[in-house]
């Protein structure tokens, strides 16, 4: 069985935990509570085709807390990781600048290939900014950017205002 360790990193309040729970179909979160350290969520996908063969695929999503005080633990988090998703809240102006630091530490220092990382600008539903690209400086302006939001189904998504 193939196995991949994917890190969800970014500033505090960027909804990394909500996305990790959504992707792994884990429990919902009713209100914001910062992740202390990190959480590991495992899930399997038995339908990945490789060389025209069906095989299983096991993933570990490492939901990493956004507190920079845990920076001394980051090298251990990065060990054996296959990819990184940097998530920031596009509705919080300081997050874009903070994202440069996350990119430097988790992508550049690991020498990841373009296919191994993703930048996600999360938008609060109804903010109206989910189509605009944030004005980012190099090297972030060259990254593949995905816009995300969770519909206003608070019971399902765990998003709270």
GROMACS .gro file of C-alpha atoms in nm:
model
  161
    1UNK     CA    1   0.000   0.000   0.000
    2UNK     CA    2   0.127   0.347  -0.087
    3UNK     CA    3   0.161   0.592   0.200
    4UNK     CA    4   0.193   0.971   0.204
    5UNK     CA    5   0.240   1.222   0.485
    6UNK     CA    6   0.089   1.561   0.398
    7UNK     CA    7   0.138   1.866   0.620
    8UNK     CA    8  -0.129   2.136   0.661
    9UNK     CA    9   0.057   2.448   0.778
   10UNK     CA   10  -0.011   2.818   0.803
   11UNK     CA   11  -0.096   3.099   1.041
   12UNK     CA   12  -0.338   3.064   1.332
   13UNK     CA   13  -0.705   3.099   1.237
   14UNK     CA   14  -0.654   2.990   0.876
   15UNK     CA   15  -0.901   2.696   0.909
   16UNK     CA   16  -0.643   2.418   0.863
   17UNK     CA   17  -0.828   2.199   1.113
   18UNK     CA   18  -1.163   2.252   0.943
   19UNK     CA   19  -1.015   2.145   0.608
   20UNK     CA   20  -0.837   1.845   0.761
   21UNK     CA   21  -1.162   1.734   0.924
   22UNK     CA   22  -1.356   1.789   0.602
   23UNK     CA   23  -1.112   1.588   0.389
   24UNK     CA   24  -1.091   1.300   0.635
   25UNK     CA   25  -1.462   1.308   0.722
   26UNK     CA   26  -1.370   1.356   1.086
   27UNK     CA   27  -1.577   1.523   1.353
   28UNK     CA   28  -1.684   1.880   1.306
   29UNK     CA   29  -1.561   2.165   1.520
   30UNK     CA   30  -1.831   2.392   1.657
   31UNK     CA   31  -1.610   2.686   1.751
   32UNK     CA   32  -1.253   2.799   1.698
   33UNK     CA   33  -0.991   2.643   1.922
   34UNK     CA   34  -0.623   2.672   1.821
   35UNK     CA   35  -0.447   2.344   1.749
   36UNK     CA   36  -0.183   2.283   2.013
   37UNK     CA   37   0.119   2.130   1.843
   38UNK     CA   38  -0.030   1.904   1.577
   39UNK     CA   39  -0.292   1.639   1.508
   40UNK     CA   40  -0.252   1.340   1.277
   41UNK     CA   41  -0.556   1.224   1.082
   42UNK     CA   42  -0.530   0.902   0.881
   43UNK     CA   43  -0.748   0.787   0.595
   44UNK     CA   44  -0.734   0.536   0.313
   45UNK     CA   45  -0.836   0.556  -0.050
   46UNK     CA   46  -0.867   0.206  -0.198
   47UNK     CA   47  -0.933   0.326  -0.554
   48UNK     CA   48  -0.608   0.489  -0.667
   49UNK     CA   49  -0.489   0.344  -0.995
   50UNK     CA   50  -0.118   0.298  -1.050
   51UNK     CA   51   0.013   0.137  -1.368
   52UNK     CA   52  -0.343   0.031  -1.453
   53UNK     CA   53  -0.371  -0.155  -1.122
   54UNK     CA   54  -0.602  -0.071  -0.837
   55UNK     CA   55  -0.413  -0.032  -0.516
   56UNK     CA   56  -0.471   0.117  -0.177
   57UNK     CA   57  -0.341   0.455  -0.071
   58UNK     CA   58  -0.296   0.557   0.290
   59UNK     CA   59  -0.260   0.923   0.382
   60UNK     CA   60  -0.165   1.100   0.698
   61UNK     CA   61  -0.278   1.461   0.722
   62UNK     CA   62  -0.071   1.640   0.980
   63UNK     CA   63  -0.273   1.938   1.101
   64UNK     CA   64   0.001   2.162   1.237
   65UNK     CA   65  -0.076   2.441   1.483
   66UNK     CA   66   0.004   2.790   1.358
   67UNK     CA   67   0.181   2.914   1.667
   68UNK     CA   68   0.541   3.012   1.573
   69UNK     CA   69   0.647   2.927   1.930
   70UNK     CA   70   0.647   2.562   1.817
   71UNK     CA   71   0.911   2.634   1.552
   72UNK     CA   72   1.167   2.413   1.727
   73UNK     CA   73   0.941   2.113   1.649
   74UNK     CA   74   0.910   2.189   1.276
   75UNK     CA   75   1.209   1.981   1.161
   76UNK     CA   76   1.051   1.673   1.324
   77UNK     CA   77   0.717   1.751   1.156
   78UNK     CA   78   0.885   1.782   0.815
   79UNK     CA   79   1.069   1.449   0.842
   80UNK     CA   80   0.939   1.202   0.581
   81UNK     CA   81   0.667   1.438   0.456
   82UNK     CA   82   0.560   1.400   0.097
   83UNK     CA   83   0.382   1.731   0.053
   84UNK     CA   84   0.274   2.056   0.213
   85UNK     CA   85  -0.049   2.254   0.190
   86UNK     CA   86  -0.001   2.611   0.311
   87UNK     CA   87  -0.339   2.750   0.411
   88UNK     CA   88  -0.399   3.113   0.498
   89UNK     CA   89  -0.712   3.314   0.567
   90UNK     CA   90  -0.733   3.569   0.286
   91UNK     CA   91  -0.970   3.780   0.496
   92UNK     CA   92  -0.695   3.847   0.754
   93UNK     CA   93  -0.447   4.095   0.598
   94UNK     CA   94  -0.143   3.985   0.804
   95UNK     CA   95  -0.175   3.622   0.691
   96UNK     CA   96  -0.032   3.682   0.345
   97UNK     CA   97   0.294   3.818   0.491
   98UNK     CA   98   0.309   3.533   0.746
   99UNK     CA   99   0.264   3.283   0.462
  100UNK     CA  100   0.605   3.382   0.321
  101UNK     CA  101   0.767   3.247   0.639
  102UNK     CA  102   0.570   2.919   0.616
  103UNK     CA  103   0.676   2.881   0.253
  104UNK     CA  104   1.040   2.943   0.338
  105UNK     CA  105   1.044   2.694   0.626
  106UNK     CA  106   0.827   2.414   0.488
  107UNK     CA  107   0.885   2.427   0.111
  108UNK     CA  108   1.217   2.592   0.035
  109UNK     CA  109   1.412   2.428   0.318
  110UNK     CA  110   1.283   2.085   0.213
  111UNK     CA  111   1.357   2.148  -0.156
  112UNK     CA  112   1.007   2.033  -0.253
  113UNK     CA  113   0.912   2.003  -0.619
  114UNK     CA  114   0.626   2.212  -0.764
  115UNK     CA  115   0.395   1.909  -0.748
  116UNK     CA  116   0.454   1.863  -0.374
  117UNK     CA  117   0.305   2.184  -0.237
  118UNK     CA  118  -0.005   2.395  -0.269
  119UNK     CA  119  -0.103   2.740  -0.146
  120UNK     CA  120  -0.467   2.783  -0.043
  121UNK     CA  121  -0.629   3.122   0.017
  122UNK     CA  122  -0.930   3.053   0.233
  123UNK     CA  123  -1.221   3.298   0.227
  124UNK     CA  124  -1.510   3.331   0.466
  125UNK     CA  125  -1.835   3.256   0.282
  126UNK     CA  126  -1.992   3.573   0.149
  127UNK     CA  127  -1.675   3.780   0.181
  128UNK     CA  128  -1.683   3.852  -0.192
  129UNK     CA  129  -1.305   3.820  -0.219
  130UNK     CA  130  -1.292   3.454  -0.317
  131UNK     CA  131  -1.209   3.529  -0.681
  132UNK     CA  132  -0.940   3.796  -0.640
  133UNK     CA  133  -0.577   3.693  -0.618
  134UNK     CA  134  -0.408   3.849  -0.317
  135UNK     CA  135  -0.118   4.080  -0.399
  136UNK     CA  136   0.177   3.866  -0.299
  137UNK     CA  137   0.548   3.927  -0.331
  138UNK     CA  138   0.802   3.683  -0.477
  139UNK     CA  139   0.828   3.390  -0.432
  140UNK     CA  140   0.460   3.349  -0.338
  141UNK     CA  141   0.339   3.517  -0.657
  142UNK     CA  142   0.475   3.222  -0.859
  143UNK     CA  143   0.298   2.951  -0.657
  144UNK     CA  144  -0.008   2.763  -0.766
  145UNK     CA  145  -0.288   2.929  -0.569
  146UNK     CA  146  -0.621   2.765  -0.495
  147UNK     CA  147  -0.910   2.964  -0.351
  148UNK     CA  148  -1.125   2.785  -0.099
  149UNK     CA  149  -1.432   2.847   0.110
  150UNK     CA  150  -1.682   2.642   0.296
  151UNK     CA  151  -2.045   2.708   0.229
  152UNK     CA  152  -2.244   2.853   0.513
  153UNK     CA  153  -2.352   2.511   0.640
  154UNK     CA  154  -2.206   2.561   0.986
  155UNK     CA  155  -2.308   2.218   1.119
  156UNK     CA  156  -2.128   2.037   0.841
  157UNK     CA  157  -1.825   2.257   0.790
  158UNK     CA  158  -1.741   2.362   1.143
  159UNK     CA  159  -1.681   2.721   1.025
  160UNK     CA  160  -1.781   2.985   1.274
  161UNK     CA  161  -1.771   3.361   1.235
   0.00000   0.00000   0.00000
